[in-house]
Amino acid sequence: MKILNIVGARPNFMKVAPLHRAFQQYPQIQSKIVHTGQHYDAKMSDVFFNQLELPKPDYFLGIGGGSHAQQTARIMLEFEQVVETEKPDVILVVGDVTSTIACALVAVKMHIPVVHVEAGLRSGDRRMPEEINRILTDSISDHLFVTEQAGLDNLKREGVNDQKVHFVGNVMIDSLVHYRKKAAELNTVGQMGLEPKSYVVMTMHRPANVDAEGGLQSIVQIVEDTAVYKTVLFPIHPRTENNLKRFELWERLTAIPNLRLLEPQGYLEFLNLMENAAIIVTDSGGIQEETTYLQVPCLTFRDSTERPVTVEVGTNQLLADLNSVTVHEKVLEILDGKAKQGQIPQLWDGQAAGRIAAFINETYQEPA
């Protein structure tokens, strides 16, 4: 049995790594990796493949940037050739990036079964391209592997056949569990001369937050207010940096005492920084899950989340807008020992990839 696993953007690496490792337990499964290159930074990509012990991708499509339509079209054209060459039995897609829907479309049109890992998540906001990718991928996939109860509820509401839906847990957490000790041994926090809980981590990259001057002014104000109490570590996204410079806010940001601007971090380095942070302020999807598992307070700048379990059960709090006054109040509350208490969600136990691999092995095994 031959499986093609699709990676396209940074979060996909952490999801495919445990799956590829789980498939190695079955000698009859040939697991191959296709990297579309949708997001590609040579340095960061190498770091991820090395740190997550992934083999060099069997195919690198080199798609690069462009509009959503351009990326989707280029991925489909290139991936179709891969499918024609490899003739896989199953195509596995993860998450909600452009590569996910593009490769799923190619597979379905070529009559190859598609399985979607991290299915059923919905933010309710169709202005987000990821939301469209999630809905479309789920509607054309043969089997849907779900991370939380909300995913089951969403798919049932959308009329998806129960036999296609499988509650297995969260492969992103599999990677965290597997590499947590290795990340601790790196001791990125100590290397930076910091003590655990002496700093706040901030990440901001979503267009809704960083493409307008008002949003960026609020981000700078939040850093100024927070840095009074704790060191602020800000691994800065290229989009955010470019826009800060465009709106002439870069000098104001870089002048803040107690702020450390960082290059984008490797997976292990960032995991160590997250685990030891006093608070994380973010607009990321995956960080909401990781902080919930690590039991670290998380303030998320979104008016909705496709991962409601992080709010209902975990340590995550949604802040609907970039209101610096509200953030200041929340930060002080948490630093005063009044952080929201969370629990680890059901089946977030580091074994999700094993459940998925066992199901795929049983379901798609060729008859003797």
GROMACS .gro file of N, CA and C in nm, residues 172-239:
model
  204
  172MET      N    1  -0.092   1.696   1.619
  172MET     CA    2  -0.004   1.806   1.658
  172MET      C    3   0.048   1.782   1.800
  173ILE      N    4  -0.038   1.732   1.885
  173ILE     CA    5   0.002   1.701   2.023
  173ILE      C    6   0.094   1.579   2.026
  174ASP      N    7   0.076   1.486   1.933
  174ASP     CA    8   0.170   1.373   1.922
  174ASP      C    9   0.314   1.423   1.910
  175SER      N   10   0.334   1.522   1.822
  175SER     CA   11   0.470   1.576   1.804
  175SER      C   12   0.518   1.643   1.931
  176LEU      N   13   0.430   1.719   1.994
  176LEU     CA   14   0.469   1.788   2.117
  176LEU      C   15   0.512   1.687   2.224
  177VAL      N   16   0.433   1.582   2.243
  177VAL     CA   17   0.465   1.480   2.343
  177VAL      C   18   0.599   1.412   2.309
  178HIS      N   19   0.616   1.380   2.181
  178HIS     CA   20   0.736   1.307   2.136
  178HIS      C   21   0.863   1.390   2.153
  179TYR      N   22   0.854   1.521   2.130
  179TYR     CA   23   0.975   1.605   2.127
  179TYR      C   24   0.991   1.696   2.248
  180ARG      N   25   0.901   1.683   2.344
  180ARG     CA   26   0.906   1.774   2.459
  180ARG      C   27   1.039   1.763   2.536
  181LYS      N   28   1.083   1.640   2.559
  181LYS     CA   29   1.208   1.619   2.634
  181LYS      C   30   1.328   1.673   2.554
  182LYS      N   31   1.328   1.648   2.425
  182LYS     CA   32   1.437   1.696   2.339
  182LYS      C   33   1.442   1.849   2.339
  183ALA      N   34   1.325   1.911   2.337
  183ALA     CA   35   1.317   2.058   2.341
  183ALA      C   36   1.371   2.111   2.473
  184ALA      N   37   1.339   2.041   2.583
  184ALA     CA   38   1.386   2.083   2.715
  184ALA      C   39   1.538   2.073   2.723
  185GLU      N   40   1.594   1.970   2.661
  185GLU     CA   41   1.740   1.952   2.663
  185GLU      C   42   1.812   2.063   2.587
  186LEU      N   43   1.745   2.118   2.485
  186LEU     CA   44   1.804   2.231   2.411
  186LEU      C   45   1.820   2.353   2.501
  187ASN      N   46   1.722   2.369   2.593
  187ASN     CA   47   1.723   2.480   2.690
  187ASN      C   48   1.740   2.615   2.622
  188THR      N   49   1.655   2.642   2.525
  188THR     CA   50   1.658   2.770   2.454
  188THR      C   51   1.639   2.887   2.552
  189VAL      N   52   1.553   2.866   2.652
  189VAL     CA   53   1.526   2.971   2.751
  189VAL      C   54   1.655   3.009   2.824
  190GLY      N   55   1.727   2.907   2.874
  190GLY     CA   56   1.853   2.932   2.944
  190GLY      C   57   1.958   2.994   2.853
  191GLN      N   58   1.960   2.947   2.727
  191GLN     CA   59   2.058   3.001   2.630
  191GLN      C   60   2.036   3.150   2.609
  192MET      N   61   1.911   3.194   2.624
  192MET     CA   62   1.879   3.337   2.608
  192MET      C   63   1.900   3.415   2.737
  193GLY      N   64   1.945   3.346   2.841
  193GLY     CA   65   1.968   3.414   2.969
  193GLY      C   66   1.840   3.446   3.043
  194LEU      N   67   1.735   3.368   3.019
  194LEU     CA   68   1.605   3.394   3.081
  194LEU      C   69   1.571   3.286   3.182
  195GLU      N   70   1.486   3.321   3.276
  195GLU     CA   71   1.432   3.225   3.372
  195GLU      C   72   1.292   3.184   3.327
  196PRO      N   73   1.249   3.061   3.358
  196PRO     CA   74   1.111   3.023   3.328
  196PRO      C   75   1.012   3.121   3.391
  197LYS      N   76   0.906   3.150   3.316
  197LYS     CA   77   0.796   3.239   3.358
  197LYS      C   78   0.838   3.385   3.373
  198SER      N   79   0.957   3.420   3.323
  198SER     CA   80   1.002   3.560   3.335
  198SER      C   81   0.971   3.641   3.209
  199TYR      N   82   0.902   3.579   3.115
  199TYR     CA   83   0.879   3.645   2.987
  199TYR      C   84   0.743   3.608   2.929
  200VAL      N   85   0.701   3.690   2.832
  200VAL     CA   86   0.577   3.668   2.756
  200VAL      C   87   0.618   3.646   2.610
  201VAL      N   88   0.556   3.550   2.544
  201VAL     CA   89   0.581   3.526   2.401
  201VAL      C   90   0.466   3.585   2.321
  202MET      N   91   0.501   3.657   2.213
  202MET     CA   92   0.398   3.711   2.124
  202MET      C   93   0.424   3.662   1.982
  203THR      N   94   0.318   3.620   1.912
  203THR     CA   95   0.327   3.594   1.767
  203THR      C   96   0.206   3.658   1.701
  204MET      N   97   0.227   3.727   1.591
  204MET     CA   98   0.117   3.791   1.518
  204MET      C   99   0.146   3.783   1.368
  205HIS      N  100   0.052   3.727   1.293
  205HIS     CA  101   0.076   3.718   1.149
  205HIS      C  102  -0.051   3.726   1.063
  206ARG      N  103  -0.169   3.715   1.123
  206ARG     CA  104  -0.291   3.709   1.041
  206ARG      C  105  -0.318   3.845   0.976
  207PRO      N  106  -0.355   3.843   0.847
  207PRO     CA  107  -0.381   3.968   0.776
  207PRO      C  108  -0.477   4.061   0.850
  208ALA      N  109  -0.581   4.005   0.910
  208ALA     CA  110  -0.679   4.088   0.981
  208ALA      C  111  -0.615   4.169   1.092
  209ASN      N  112  -0.503   4.120   1.147
  209ASN     CA  113  -0.437   4.190   1.258
  209ASN      C  114  -0.318   4.274   1.214
  210VAL      N  115  -0.249   4.234   1.107
  210VAL     CA  116  -0.121   4.300   1.077
  210VAL      C  117  -0.120   4.377   0.944
  211ASP      N  118  -0.230   4.378   0.872
  211ASP     CA  119  -0.231   4.447   0.742
  211ASP      C  120  -0.280   4.591   0.748
  212ALA      N  121  -0.334   4.632   0.863
  212ALA     CA  122  -0.386   4.769   0.876
  212ALA      C  123  -0.308   4.843   0.983
  213GLU      N  124  -0.295   4.974   0.964
  213GLU     CA  125  -0.216   5.055   1.057
  213GLU      C  126  -0.273   5.050   1.199
  214GLY      N  127  -0.405   5.052   1.211
  214GLY     CA  128  -0.468   5.050   1.343
  214GLY      C  129  -0.431   4.925   1.423
  215GLY      N  130  -0.438   4.810   1.357
  215GLY     CA  131  -0.402   4.685   1.422
  215GLY      C  132  -0.257   4.682   1.467
  216LEU      N  133  -0.170   4.732   1.382
  216LEU     CA  134  -0.027   4.734   1.415
  216LEU      C  135   0.003   4.830   1.529
  217GLN      N  136  -0.066   4.944   1.532
  217GLN     CA  137  -0.048   5.037   1.644
  217GLN      C  138  -0.088   4.972   1.776
  218SER      N  139  -0.196   4.894   1.773
  218SER     CA  140  -0.240   4.823   1.893
  218SER      C  141  -0.137   4.719   1.936
  219ILE      N  142  -0.080   4.647   1.838
  219ILE     CA  143   0.021   4.545   1.869
  219ILE      C  144   0.141   4.611   1.938
  220VAL      N  145   0.188   4.724   1.884
  220VAL     CA  146   0.302   4.794   1.945
  220VAL      C  147   0.267   4.841   2.086
  221GLN      N  148   0.145   4.892   2.102
  221GLN     CA  149   0.101   4.937   2.235
  221GLN      C  150   0.098   4.822   2.335
  222ILE      N  151   0.050   4.705   2.290
  222ILE     CA  152   0.045   4.587   2.376
  222ILE      C  153   0.185   4.547   2.420
  223VAL      N  154   0.279   4.551   2.327
  223VAL     CA  155   0.418   4.517   2.362
  223VAL      C  156   0.472   4.618   2.463
  224GLU      N  157   0.447   4.748   2.440
  224GLU     CA  158   0.494   4.852   2.532
  224GLU      C  159   0.438   4.830   2.673
  225ASP      N  160   0.308   4.803   2.682
  225ASP     CA  161   0.244   4.784   2.812
  225ASP      C  162   0.296   4.658   2.883
  226THR      N  163   0.310   4.548   2.807
  226THR     CA  164   0.349   4.419   2.866
  226THR      C  165   0.495   4.420   2.909
  227ALA      N  166   0.579   4.487   2.832
  227ALA     CA  167   0.723   4.488   2.860
  227ALA      C  168   0.758   4.562   2.989
  228VAL      N  169   0.662   4.635   3.045
  228VAL     CA  170   0.683   4.698   3.176
  228VAL      C  171   0.697   4.591   3.284
  229TYR      N  172   0.628   4.477   3.264
  229TYR     CA  173   0.623   4.373   3.367
  229TYR      C  174   0.712   4.253   3.336
  230LYS      N  175   0.723   4.219   3.210
  230LYS     CA  176   0.798   4.099   3.170
  230LYS      C  177   0.873   4.127   3.041
  231THR      N  178   0.983   4.054   3.021
  231THR     CA  179   1.047   4.055   2.890
  231THR      C  180   0.949   4.002   2.786
  232VAL      N  181   0.942   4.064   2.671
  232VAL     CA  182   0.855   4.017   2.562
  232VAL      C  183   0.942   3.960   2.452
  233LEU      N  184   0.920   3.833   2.420
  233LEU     CA  185   0.987   3.767   2.307
  233LEU      C  186   0.892   3.768   2.189
  234PHE      N  187   0.936   3.823   2.078
  234PHE     CA  188   0.848   3.842   1.961
  234PHE      C  189   0.918   3.784   1.838
  235PRO      N  190   0.899   3.650   1.811
  235PRO     CA  191   0.948   3.596   1.683
  235PRO      C  192   0.864   3.658   1.572
  236ILE      N  193   0.926   3.740   1.490
  236ILE     CA  194   0.845   3.825   1.402
  236ILE      C  195   0.830   3.765   1.263
  237HIS      N  196   0.707   3.760   1.218
  237HIS     CA  197   0.673   3.708   1.086
  237HIS      C  198   0.713   3.812   0.981
  238PRO      N  199   0.768   3.769   0.866
  238PRO     CA  200   0.809   3.866   0.762
  238PRO      C  201   0.697   3.962   0.723
  239ARG      N  202   0.574   3.913   0.714
  239ARG     CA  203   0.461   3.998   0.677
  239ARG      C  204   0.442   4.110   0.780
   0.00000   0.00000   0.00000
